[in-house]
Amino acid sequence: MNIIKVSIPSQDIINQINFIVEKQNKERALPLYFDFEDECCIYYLCYDNEKLMSVLALFEIDSDIYEAIAYTDIDYRKKGYFKSLLSYIHDDLPSDIEISFLCDRKYPPAVETAKKLSLIYDCTETMMVLDLYTYKSEKHPYIEILKEDDIFYIYYKEDEIGSFCFDKFSNDADDIYFHNFIIYEEYRNRGLGKLSMKAILDFLKALGKSKIHLQLLLENTPAYKIYAELGFRIVNEISYYK
Protein backbone atom coordinates (compact mmCIF):
# COMPACT_ATOMS: atom_id res chain seq x y z
CA MET A 1 0.00 0.00 0.00
CA ASN A 2 1.37 3.40 -1.02
CA ILE A 3 -0.09 6.86 -0.39
CA ILE A 4 0.87 9.98 -2.32
CA LYS A 5 -0.21 13.61 -2.00
CA VAL A 6 -0.65 15.96 -4.97
CA SER A 7 -2.02 19.46 -5.38
CA ILE A 8 -2.15 19.49 -9.19
CA PRO A 9 -3.15 16.04 -10.48
CA SER A 10 -1.76 14.91 -13.81
CA GLN A 11 -4.11 13.85 -16.57
CA ASP A 12 -3.21 10.24 -15.81
CA ILE A 13 -4.25 10.67 -12.16
CA ILE A 14 -7.46 12.45 -13.22
CA ASN A 15 -8.26 9.50 -15.49
CA GLN A 16 -7.65 7.06 -12.62
CA ILE A 17 -9.94 9.05 -10.31
CA ASN A 18 -12.64 9.29 -12.97
CA PHE A 19 -12.44 5.52 -13.50
CA ILE A 20 -13.30 4.96 -9.82
CA VAL A 21 -16.11 7.55 -9.96
CA GLU A 22 -17.57 6.00 -13.14
CA LYS A 23 -17.62 2.55 -11.51
CA GLN A 24 -19.47 4.09 -8.56
CA ASN A 25 -21.93 5.82 -10.87
CA LYS A 26 -22.85 2.50 -12.49
CA GLU A 27 -23.83 1.20 -9.05
CA ARG A 28 -25.34 4.48 -7.89
CA ALA A 29 -24.52 8.04 -8.89
CA LEU A 30 -23.56 10.23 -5.94
CA PRO A 31 -23.99 14.05 -5.80
CA LEU A 32 -20.27 14.56 -5.13
CA TYR A 33 -17.65 15.56 -7.63
CA PHE A 34 -13.97 16.49 -7.90
CA ASP A 35 -13.23 19.99 -9.14
CA PHE A 36 -9.88 19.44 -10.83
CA GLU A 37 -9.60 23.15 -11.61
CA ASP A 38 -9.73 24.17 -7.95
CA GLU A 39 -6.20 25.30 -7.09
CA CYS A 40 -6.98 25.15 -3.35
CA CYS A 41 -7.59 21.40 -3.43
CA ILE A 42 -5.24 18.67 -2.18
CA TYR A 43 -5.54 15.05 -3.32
CA TYR A 44 -4.50 12.03 -1.28
CA LEU A 45 -4.24 8.83 -3.32
CA CYS A 46 -3.96 5.31 -1.96
CA TYR A 47 -2.39 2.73 -4.30
CA ASP A 48 -1.93 -1.01 -4.11
CA ASN A 49 0.43 -2.50 -6.71
CA GLU A 50 0.18 0.73 -8.75
CA LYS A 51 -3.62 0.48 -8.84
CA LEU A 52 -5.57 3.42 -7.39
CA MET A 53 -7.82 2.06 -4.67
CA SER A 54 -9.05 5.15 -2.86
CA VAL A 55 -8.90 8.91 -3.29
CA LEU A 56 -9.67 11.70 -0.84
CA ALA A 57 -9.81 15.36 -1.85
CA LEU A 58 -9.58 18.24 0.62
CA PHE A 59 -11.16 21.52 -0.52
CA GLU A 60 -9.98 24.58 1.38
CA ILE A 61 -12.87 26.60 2.78
CA ASP A 62 -10.76 28.76 5.08
CA SER A 63 -7.18 28.74 6.33
CA ASP A 64 -7.98 26.03 8.89
CA ILE A 65 -11.23 24.55 7.52
CA TYR A 66 -11.51 21.93 4.78
CA GLU A 67 -14.29 19.92 3.20
CA ALA A 68 -13.49 16.40 2.08
CA ILE A 69 -14.97 13.98 -0.40
CA ALA A 70 -13.69 10.48 -0.99
CA TYR A 71 -14.25 7.54 -3.29
CA THR A 72 -12.98 3.98 -2.94
CA ASP A 73 -13.06 1.49 -5.81
CA ILE A 74 -16.35 -0.36 -5.24
CA ASP A 75 -14.59 -3.73 -5.76
CA TYR A 76 -12.11 -3.07 -2.95
CA ARG A 77 -14.17 -1.64 -0.12
CA LYS A 78 -13.76 -2.67 3.53
CA LYS A 79 -10.08 -3.44 2.99
CA GLY A 80 -8.67 -0.50 4.92
CA TYR A 81 -7.74 1.81 2.04
CA PHE A 82 -9.90 4.75 3.12
CA LYS A 83 -8.93 4.24 6.75
CA SER A 84 -5.26 4.40 5.71
CA LEU A 85 -5.91 7.71 3.96
CA LEU A 86 -7.48 9.13 7.12
CA SER A 87 -4.50 8.03 9.19
CA TYR A 88 -2.10 9.59 6.69
CA ILE A 89 -4.02 12.89 6.68
CA HIS A 90 -4.10 12.93 10.47
CA ASP A 91 -0.29 12.79 10.51
CA ASP A 92 0.14 15.17 7.58
CA LEU A 93 -2.05 18.08 8.72
CA PRO A 94 -1.76 20.37 11.77
CA SER A 95 -3.86 19.25 14.71
CA ASP A 96 -6.04 22.39 14.64
CA ILE A 97 -7.35 21.77 11.11
CA GLU A 98 -11.10 21.13 10.95
CA ILE A 99 -12.34 18.71 8.29
CA SER A 100 -15.95 18.10 7.28
CA PHE A 101 -16.52 14.87 5.38
CA LEU A 102 -19.35 14.96 2.85
CA CYS A 103 -21.51 11.99 1.97
CA ASP A 104 -24.89 11.21 0.47
CA ARG A 105 -27.30 11.01 3.41
CA LYS A 106 -29.26 8.16 1.83
CA TYR A 107 -26.28 6.08 0.70
CA PRO A 108 -25.81 3.40 3.41
CA PRO A 109 -22.15 2.46 2.67
CA ALA A 110 -21.00 6.07 3.20
CA VAL A 111 -23.06 6.58 6.37
CA GLU A 112 -21.96 3.24 7.80
CA THR A 113 -18.30 4.07 7.11
CA ALA A 114 -18.63 7.44 8.87
CA LYS A 115 -20.13 5.78 11.94
CA LYS A 116 -17.59 2.94 11.94
CA LEU A 117 -14.76 5.49 11.95
CA SER A 118 -16.43 7.38 14.85
CA LEU A 119 -16.97 10.53 12.78
CA ILE A 120 -19.49 12.85 14.39
CA TYR A 121 -22.61 13.89 12.49
CA ASP A 122 -22.86 17.67 12.11
CA CYS A 123 -25.74 18.53 9.74
CA THR A 124 -27.38 17.76 6.41
CA GLU A 125 -27.75 20.20 3.53
CA THR A 126 -30.53 19.56 1.05
CA MET A 127 -30.54 20.78 -2.52
CA MET A 128 -34.10 21.64 -3.53
CA VAL A 129 -35.41 22.59 -6.95
CA LEU A 130 -38.60 24.07 -8.38
CA ASP A 131 -39.63 24.17 -12.03
CA LEU A 132 -41.06 27.67 -12.36
CA TYR A 133 -43.09 26.65 -15.41
CA THR A 134 -45.26 24.60 -13.09
CA TYR A 135 -45.57 27.31 -10.44
CA LYS A 136 -48.95 29.04 -10.37
CA SER A 137 -48.36 32.78 -10.16
CA GLU A 138 -50.22 34.95 -7.69
CA LYS A 139 -50.57 38.67 -7.18
CA HIS A 140 -48.94 40.18 -4.10
CA PRO A 141 -49.90 43.88 -4.07
CA TYR A 142 -48.16 44.66 -0.76
CA ILE A 143 -44.77 43.22 -1.80
CA GLU A 144 -42.34 45.09 -4.03
CA ILE A 145 -38.89 43.88 -5.13
CA LEU A 146 -36.17 46.36 -6.13
CA LYS A 147 -32.65 45.61 -7.32
CA GLU A 148 -29.51 47.45 -6.21
CA ASP A 149 -26.22 46.15 -7.65
CA ASP A 150 -26.55 42.34 -7.36
CA ILE A 151 -28.91 42.36 -4.38
CA PHE A 152 -32.70 42.29 -4.54
CA TYR A 153 -34.47 44.07 -1.68
CA ILE A 154 -37.96 43.13 -0.50
CA TYR A 155 -40.44 45.81 0.56
CA TYR A 156 -43.73 45.26 2.36
CA LYS A 157 -46.05 48.29 2.41
CA GLU A 158 -42.99 50.47 1.65
CA ASP A 159 -40.93 49.01 4.55
CA GLU A 160 -37.73 47.17 3.60
CA ILE A 161 -38.11 43.75 5.23
CA GLY A 162 -35.44 41.55 3.62
CA SER A 163 -33.29 40.68 0.63
CA PHE A 164 -32.07 37.87 -1.60
CA CYS A 165 -29.63 37.10 -4.43
CA PHE A 166 -29.39 34.65 -7.29
CA ASP A 167 -26.78 33.46 -9.80
CA LYS A 168 -26.70 31.21 -12.83
CA PHE A 169 -26.80 27.54 -11.86
CA SER A 170 -25.82 26.14 -15.25
CA ASN A 171 -24.98 27.27 -18.77
CA ASP A 172 -28.66 28.13 -19.15
CA ALA A 173 -29.10 31.70 -17.90
CA ASP A 174 -32.68 30.93 -16.89
CA ASP A 175 -31.58 28.08 -14.60
CA ILE A 176 -30.65 29.86 -11.35
CA TYR A 177 -29.26 29.29 -7.85
CA PHE A 178 -31.19 31.22 -5.19
CA HIS A 179 -29.30 32.26 -2.04
CA ASN A 180 -28.91 34.72 0.83
CA PHE A 181 -32.66 35.02 1.35
CA ILE A 182 -33.30 36.78 4.64
CA ILE A 183 -36.18 38.44 6.44
CA TYR A 184 -34.89 40.99 8.92
CA GLU A 185 -35.32 39.94 12.54
CA GLU A 186 -37.89 42.59 13.44
CA TYR A 187 -40.21 41.31 10.67
CA ARG A 188 -40.00 37.60 11.45
CA ASN A 189 -42.80 35.40 12.83
CA ARG A 190 -45.42 37.51 11.03
CA GLY A 191 -45.96 35.30 8.00
CA LEU A 192 -43.84 37.58 5.82
CA GLY A 193 -41.29 34.90 4.94
CA LYS A 194 -43.74 32.72 3.05
CA LEU A 195 -45.52 35.75 1.57
CA SER A 196 -42.19 37.16 0.38
CA MET A 197 -41.13 33.82 -1.11
CA LYS A 198 -44.36 33.61 -3.11
CA ALA A 199 -43.75 37.12 -4.42
CA ILE A 200 -40.14 36.25 -5.25
CA LEU A 201 -41.19 33.18 -7.27
CA ASP A 202 -43.71 35.28 -9.16
CA PHE A 203 -41.01 37.91 -9.74
CA LEU A 204 -38.48 35.37 -11.03
CA LYS A 205 -41.05 33.76 -13.29
CA ALA A 206 -41.89 37.16 -14.76
CA LEU A 207 -38.16 37.61 -15.48
CA GLY A 208 -38.31 34.44 -17.58
CA LYS A 209 -36.40 32.19 -15.18
CA SER A 210 -37.19 28.53 -15.71
CA LYS A 211 -35.82 26.65 -12.72
CA ILE A 212 -34.71 27.66 -9.23
CA HIS A 213 -32.27 25.73 -7.02
CA LEU A 214 -31.52 26.38 -3.37
CA GLN A 215 -29.70 24.79 -0.44
CA LEU A 216 -31.27 24.39 2.94
CA LEU A 217 -30.34 22.73 6.21
CA LEU A 218 -32.52 19.67 6.69
CA GLU A 219 -32.77 20.60 10.36
CA ASN A 220 -34.38 23.94 9.43
CA THR A 221 -37.87 22.45 9.66
CA PRO A 222 -39.93 25.68 9.37
CA ALA A 223 -38.14 26.79 6.18
CA TYR A 224 -38.25 23.27 4.70
CA LYS A 225 -42.01 23.15 5.28
CA ILE A 226 -42.50 26.45 3.46
CA TYR A 227 -40.44 25.40 0.43
CA ALA A 228 -42.14 22.01 0.25
CA GLU A 229 -45.57 23.67 0.34
CA LEU A 230 -44.48 25.93 -2.52
CA GLY A 231 -43.61 22.92 -4.66
CA PHE A 232 -39.86 22.54 -4.15
CA ARG A 233 -38.58 18.97 -4.18
CA ILE A 234 -35.37 17.54 -2.77
CA VAL A 235 -32.87 16.33 -5.39
CA ASN A 236 -30.05 15.38 -3.02
CA GLU A 237 -29.06 15.44 0.63
CA ILE A 238 -25.43 15.88 1.67
CA SER A 239 -24.52 15.03 5.26
CA TYR A 240 -21.48 16.50 6.99
CA TYR A 241 -19.40 14.50 9.46
CA LYS A 242 -16.42 15.71 11.47
mmCIF file of C-alpha atoms in Angstrom:
data_model
loop_
_atom_site.group_PDB
_atom_site.id
_atom_site.type_symbol
_atom_site.label_atom_id
_atom_site.label_comp_id
_atom_site.label_asym_id
_atom_site.label_seq_id
_atom_site.Cartn_x
_atom_site.Cartn_y
_atom_site.Cartn_z
ATOM 1 C CA MET A 1 0.000 0.000 0.000
ATOM 2 C CA ASN A 2 1.374 3.405 -1.015
ATOM 3 C CA ILE A 3 -0.091 6.862 -0.394
ATOM 4 C CA ILE A 4 0.869 9.982 -2.319
ATOM 5 C CA LYS A 5 -0.213 13.612 -2.001
ATOM 6 C CA VAL A 6 -0.655 15.963 -4.972
ATOM 7 C CA SER A 7 -2.024 19.460 -5.382
ATOM 8 C CA ILE A 8 -2.151 19.495 -9.186
ATOM 9 C CA PRO A 9 -3.151 16.040 -10.476
ATOM 10 C CA SER A 10 -1.759 14.913 -13.814
ATOM 11 C CA GLN A 11 -4.111 13.852 -16.572
ATOM 12 C CA ASP A 12 -3.213 10.245 -15.812
ATOM 13 C CA ILE A 13 -4.250 10.675 -12.158
ATOM 14 C CA ILE A 14 -7.460 12.451 -13.223
ATOM 15 C CA ASN A 15 -8.258 9.501 -15.493
ATOM 16 C CA GLN A 16 -7.648 7.061 -12.623
ATOM 17 C CA ILE A 17 -9.938 9.046 -10.310
ATOM 18 C CA ASN A 18 -12.638 9.294 -12.970
ATOM 19 C CA PHE A 19 -12.436 5.524 -13.502
ATOM 20 C CA ILE A 20 -13.300 4.959 -9.819
ATOM 21 C CA VAL A 21 -16.115 7.546 -9.964
ATOM 22 C CA GLU A 22 -17.568 6.004 -13.140
ATOM 23 C CA LYS A 23 -17.620 2.555 -11.511
ATOM 24 C CA GLN A 24 -19.469 4.085 -8.557
ATOM 25 C CA ASN A 25 -21.935 5.824 -10.874
ATOM 26 C CA LYS A 26 -22.854 2.499 -12.485
ATOM 27 C CA GLU A 27 -23.830 1.197 -9.047
ATOM 28 C CA ARG A 28 -25.343 4.481 -7.887
ATOM 29 C CA ALA A 29 -24.524 8.043 -8.892
ATOM 30 C CA LEU A 30 -23.565 10.234 -5.943
ATOM 31 C CA PRO A 31 -23.991 14.048 -5.803
ATOM 32 C CA LEU A 32 -20.274 14.561 -5.127
ATOM 33 C CA TYR A 33 -17.646 15.558 -7.635
ATOM 34 C CA PHE A 34 -13.968 16.490 -7.898
ATOM 35 C CA ASP A 35 -13.230 19.991 -9.139
ATOM 36 C CA PHE A 36 -9.879 19.437 -10.832
ATOM 37 C CA GLU A 37 -9.603 23.148 -11.614
ATOM 38 C CA ASP A 38 -9.730 24.165 -7.951
ATOM 39 C CA GLU A 39 -6.203 25.298 -7.091
ATOM 40 C CA CYS A 40 -6.979 25.149 -3.354
ATOM 41 C CA CYS A 41 -7.594 21.401 -3.433
ATOM 42 C CA ILE A 42 -5.242 18.670 -2.182
ATOM 43 C CA TYR A 43 -5.543 15.052 -3.316
ATOM 44 C CA TYR A 44 -4.497 12.028 -1.281
ATOM 45 C CA LEU A 45 -4.235 8.834 -3.320
ATOM 46 C CA CYS A 46 -3.959 5.308 -1.956
ATOM 47 C CA TYR A 47 -2.392 2.734 -4.303
ATOM 48 C CA ASP A 48 -1.933 -1.009 -4.113
ATOM 49 C CA ASN A 49 0.427 -2.501 -6.705
ATOM 50 C CA GLU A 50 0.184 0.732 -8.751
ATOM 51 C CA LYS A 51 -3.623 0.484 -8.842
ATOM 52 C CA LEU A 52 -5.569 3.420 -7.393
ATOM 53 C CA MET A 53 -7.818 2.058 -4.674
ATOM 54 C CA SER A 54 -9.052 5.146 -2.860
ATOM 55 C CA VAL A 55 -8.905 8.912 -3.290
ATOM 56 C CA LEU A 56 -9.672 11.700 -0.838
ATOM 57 C CA ALA A 57 -9.808 15.360 -1.848
ATOM 58 C CA LEU A 58 -9.580 18.243 0.616
ATOM 59 C CA PHE A 59 -11.164 21.516 -0.523
ATOM 60 C CA GLU A 60 -9.976 24.576 1.381
ATOM 61 C CA ILE A 61 -12.874 26.605 2.776
ATOM 62 C CA ASP A 62 -10.755 28.763 5.083
ATOM 63 C CA SER A 63 -7.176 28.737 6.327
ATOM 64 C CA ASP A 64 -7.977 26.030 8.889
ATOM 65 C CA ILE A 65 -11.226 24.551 7.522
ATOM 66 C CA TYR A 66 -11.515 21.930 4.784
ATOM 67 C CA GLU A 67 -14.294 19.921 3.204
ATOM 68 C CA ALA A 68 -13.486 16.396 2.080
ATOM 69 C CA ILE A 69 -14.971 13.980 -0.401
ATOM 70 C CA ALA A 70 -13.693 10.478 -0.989
ATOM 71 C CA TYR A 71 -14.248 7.536 -3.290
ATOM 72 C CA THR A 72 -12.981 3.982 -2.944
ATOM 73 C CA ASP A 73 -13.064 1.491 -5.811
ATOM 74 C CA ILE A 74 -16.350 -0.364 -5.238
ATOM 75 C CA ASP A 75 -14.590 -3.725 -5.762
ATOM 76 C CA TYR A 76 -12.109 -3.067 -2.946
ATOM 77 C CA ARG A 77 -14.166 -1.639 -0.116
ATOM 78 C CA LYS A 78 -13.761 -2.669 3.534
ATOM 79 C CA LYS A 79 -10.078 -3.445 2.988
ATOM 80 C CA GLY A 80 -8.674 -0.498 4.921
ATOM 81 C CA TYR A 81 -7.735 1.813 2.038
ATOM 82 C CA PHE A 82 -9.898 4.753 3.118
ATOM 83 C CA LYS A 83 -8.930 4.235 6.752
ATOM 84 C CA SER A 84 -5.265 4.396 5.712
ATOM 85 C CA LEU A 85 -5.914 7.709 3.958
ATOM 86 C CA LEU A 86 -7.479 9.131 7.120
ATOM 87 C CA SER A 87 -4.497 8.025 9.188
ATOM 88 C CA TYR A 88 -2.100 9.591 6.692
ATOM 89 C CA ILE A 89 -4.017 12.888 6.683
ATOM 90 C CA HIS A 90 -4.101 12.931 10.470
ATOM 91 C CA ASP A 91 -0.291 12.786 10.508
ATOM 92 C CA ASP A 92 0.139 15.173 7.582
ATOM 93 C CA LEU A 93 -2.052 18.084 8.717
ATOM 94 C CA PRO A 94 -1.758 20.369 11.767
ATOM 95 C CA SER A 95 -3.856 19.251 14.707
ATOM 96 C CA ASP A 96 -6.044 22.391 14.637
ATOM 97 C CA ILE A 97 -7.347 21.771 11.110
ATOM 98 C CA GLU A 98 -11.104 21.131 10.952
ATOM 99 C CA ILE A 99 -12.338 18.709 8.288
ATOM 100 C CA SER A 100 -15.947 18.104 7.284
ATOM 101 C CA PHE A 101 -16.522 14.865 5.382
ATOM 102 C CA LEU A 102 -19.345 14.964 2.853
ATOM 103 C CA CYS A 103 -21.508 11.987 1.975
ATOM 104 C CA ASP A 104 -24.894 11.215 0.467
ATOM 105 C CA ARG A 105 -27.303 11.013 3.409
ATOM 106 C CA LYS A 106 -29.265 8.162 1.827
ATOM 107 C CA TYR A 107 -26.281 6.079 0.696
ATOM 108 C CA PRO A 108 -25.810 3.399 3.407
ATOM 109 C CA PRO A 109 -22.145 2.465 2.674
ATOM 110 C CA ALA A 110 -21.003 6.068 3.201
ATOM 111 C CA VAL A 111 -23.057 6.582 6.370
ATOM 112 C CA GLU A 112 -21.955 3.236 7.797
ATOM 113 C CA THR A 113 -18.297 4.072 7.107
ATOM 114 C CA ALA A 114 -18.633 7.442 8.868
ATOM 115 C CA LYS A 115 -20.131 5.776 11.941
ATOM 116 C CA LYS A 116 -17.588 2.945 11.938
ATOM 117 C CA LEU A 117 -14.757 5.494 11.945
ATOM 118 C CA SER A 118 -16.434 7.377 14.845
ATOM 119 C CA LEU A 119 -16.965 10.531 12.778
ATOM 120 C CA ILE A 120 -19.494 12.849 14.393
ATOM 121 C CA TYR A 121 -22.614 13.890 12.491
ATOM 122 C CA ASP A 122 -22.865 17.667 12.106
ATOM 123 C CA CYS A 123 -25.738 18.529 9.739
ATOM 124 C CA THR A 124 -27.381 17.761 6.409
ATOM 125 C CA GLU A 125 -27.753 20.202 3.526
ATOM 126 C CA THR A 126 -30.531 19.558 1.048
ATOM 127 C CA MET A 127 -30.541 20.777 -2.522
ATOM 128 C CA MET A 128 -34.095 21.638 -3.531
ATOM 129 C CA VAL A 129 -35.409 22.587 -6.948
ATOM 130 C CA LEU A 130 -38.601 24.073 -8.382
ATOM 131 C CA ASP A 131 -39.627 24.170 -12.034
ATOM 132 C CA LEU A 132 -41.057 27.667 -12.356
ATOM 133 C CA TYR A 133 -43.085 26.652 -15.407
ATOM 134 C CA THR A 134 -45.264 24.596 -13.087
ATOM 135 C CA TYR A 135 -45.570 27.308 -10.439
ATOM 136 C CA LYS A 136 -48.945 29.039 -10.372
ATOM 137 C CA SER A 137 -48.361 32.783 -10.164
ATOM 138 C CA GLU A 138 -50.216 34.946 -7.688
ATOM 139 C CA LYS A 139 -50.570 38.672 -7.178
ATOM 140 C CA HIS A 140 -48.937 40.182 -4.100
ATOM 141 C CA PRO A 141 -49.901 43.884 -4.066
ATOM 142 C CA TYR A 142 -48.160 44.660 -0.761
ATOM 143 C CA ILE A 143 -44.772 43.219 -1.797
ATOM 144 C CA GLU A 144 -42.335 45.085 -4.030
ATOM 145 C CA ILE A 145 -38.891 43.877 -5.135
ATOM 146 C CA LEU A 146 -36.167 46.356 -6.128
ATOM 147 C CA LYS A 147 -32.645 45.613 -7.324
ATOM 148 C CA GLU A 148 -29.507 47.446 -6.214
ATOM 149 C CA ASP A 149 -26.224 46.151 -7.653
ATOM 150 C CA ASP A 150 -26.555 42.339 -7.360
ATOM 151 C CA ILE A 151 -28.910 42.356 -4.375
ATOM 152 C CA PHE A 152 -32.701 42.287 -4.542
ATOM 153 C CA TYR A 153 -34.467 44.070 -1.679
ATOM 154 C CA ILE A 154 -37.956 43.133 -0.503
ATOM 155 C CA TYR A 155 -40.441 45.815 0.563
ATOM 156 C CA TYR A 156 -43.735 45.262 2.365
ATOM 157 C CA LYS A 157 -46.052 48.287 2.409
ATOM 158 C CA GLU A 158 -42.986 50.471 1.652
ATOM 159 C CA ASP A 159 -40.926 49.010 4.546
ATOM 160 C CA GLU A 160 -37.732 47.166 3.602
ATOM 161 C CA ILE A 161 -38.112 43.749 5.227
ATOM 162 C CA GLY A 162 -35.441 41.545 3.622
ATOM 163 C CA SER A 163 -33.295 40.683 0.634
ATOM 164 C CA PHE A 164 -32.070 37.866 -1.598
ATOM 165 C CA CYS A 165 -29.634 37.099 -4.428
ATOM 166 C CA PHE A 166 -29.393 34.649 -7.290
ATOM 167 C CA ASP A 167 -26.784 33.464 -9.800
ATOM 168 C CA LYS A 168 -26.698 31.212 -12.833
ATOM 169 C CA PHE A 169 -26.803 27.544 -11.861
ATOM 170 C CA SER A 170 -25.825 26.143 -15.253
ATOM 171 C CA ASN A 171 -24.980 27.274 -18.766
ATOM 172 C CA ASP A 172 -28.662 28.133 -19.147
ATOM 173 C CA ALA A 173 -29.098 31.703 -17.898
ATOM 174 C CA ASP A 174 -32.682 30.927 -16.887
ATOM 175 C CA ASP A 175 -31.584 28.080 -14.597
ATOM 176 C CA ILE A 176 -30.648 29.856 -11.345
ATOM 177 C CA TYR A 177 -29.262 29.285 -7.852
ATOM 178 C CA PHE A 178 -31.188 31.221 -5.189
ATOM 179 C CA HIS A 179 -29.303 32.256 -2.045
ATOM 180 C CA ASN A 180 -28.907 34.720 0.833
ATOM 181 C CA PHE A 181 -32.660 35.021 1.355
ATOM 182 C CA ILE A 182 -33.302 36.783 4.637
ATOM 183 C CA ILE A 183 -36.181 38.441 6.444
ATOM 184 C CA TYR A 184 -34.893 40.994 8.922
ATOM 185 C CA GLU A 185 -35.318 39.943 12.536
ATOM 186 C CA GLU A 186 -37.894 42.592 13.441
ATOM 187 C CA TYR A 187 -40.211 41.311 10.672
ATOM 188 C CA ARG A 188 -40.000 37.598 11.451
ATOM 189 C CA ASN A 189 -42.800 35.404 12.832
ATOM 190 C CA ARG A 190 -45.419 37.506 11.031
ATOM 191 C CA GLY A 191 -45.964 35.301 7.996
ATOM 192 C CA LEU A 192 -43.842 37.582 5.822
ATOM 193 C CA GLY A 193 -41.288 34.899 4.944
ATOM 194 C CA LYS A 194 -43.738 32.721 3.047
ATOM 195 C CA LEU A 195 -45.519 35.749 1.574
ATOM 196 C CA SER A 196 -42.190 37.159 0.375
ATOM 197 C CA MET A 197 -41.131 33.821 -1.110
ATOM 198 C CA LYS A 198 -44.360 33.607 -3.106
ATOM 199 C CA ALA A 199 -43.745 37.123 -4.416
ATOM 200 C CA ILE A 200 -40.136 36.246 -5.253
ATOM 201 C CA LEU A 201 -41.187 33.182 -7.266
ATOM 202 C CA ASP A 202 -43.712 35.285 -9.157
ATOM 203 C CA PHE A 203 -41.005 37.914 -9.736
ATOM 204 C CA LEU A 204 -38.485 35.366 -11.032
ATOM 205 C CA LYS A 205 -41.054 33.759 -13.293
ATOM 206 C CA ALA A 206 -41.891 37.163 -14.760
ATOM 207 C CA LEU A 207 -38.161 37.612 -15.475
ATOM 208 C CA GLY A 208 -38.306 34.444 -17.578
ATOM 209 C CA LYS A 209 -36.403 32.191 -15.184
ATOM 210 C CA SER A 210 -37.192 28.529 -15.714
ATOM 211 C CA LYS A 211 -35.821 26.651 -12.717
ATOM 212 C CA ILE A 212 -34.713 27.656 -9.227
ATOM 213 C CA HIS A 213 -32.273 25.732 -7.023
ATOM 214 C CA LEU A 214 -31.520 26.383 -3.366
ATOM 215 C CA GLN A 215 -29.703 24.795 -0.442
ATOM 216 C CA LEU A 216 -31.272 24.389 2.944
ATOM 217 C CA LEU A 217 -30.341 22.729 6.208
ATOM 218 C CA LEU A 218 -32.523 19.667 6.688
ATOM 219 C CA GLU A 219 -32.774 20.595 10.359
ATOM 220 C CA ASN A 220 -34.380 23.938 9.426
ATOM 221 C CA THR A 221 -37.865 22.447 9.661
ATOM 222 C CA PRO A 222 -39.929 25.683 9.367
ATOM 223 C CA ALA A 223 -38.142 26.789 6.180
ATOM 224 C CA TYR A 224 -38.251 23.271 4.703
ATOM 225 C CA LYS A 225 -42.008 23.151 5.284
ATOM 226 C CA ILE A 226 -42.504 26.448 3.456
ATOM 227 C CA TYR A 227 -40.438 25.404 0.432
ATOM 228 C CA ALA A 228 -42.144 22.008 0.253
ATOM 229 C CA GLU A 229 -45.571 23.670 0.335
ATOM 230 C CA LEU A 230 -44.484 25.932 -2.525
ATOM 231 C CA GLY A 231 -43.613 22.917 -4.659
ATOM 232 C CA PHE A 232 -39.863 22.542 -4.148
ATOM 233 C CA ARG A 233 -38.575 18.975 -4.184
ATOM 234 C CA ILE A 234 -35.370 17.535 -2.772
ATOM 235 C CA VAL A 235 -32.872 16.334 -5.391
ATOM 236 C CA ASN A 236 -30.047 15.378 -3.021
ATOM 237 C CA GLU A 237 -29.059 15.444 0.631
ATOM 238 C CA ILE A 238 -25.427 15.885 1.674
ATOM 239 C CA SER A 239 -24.522 15.026 5.258
ATOM 240 C CA TYR A 240 -21.477 16.503 6.990
ATOM 241 C CA TYR A 241 -19.400 14.503 9.462
ATOM 242 C CA LYS A 242 -16.423 15.707 11.473
#
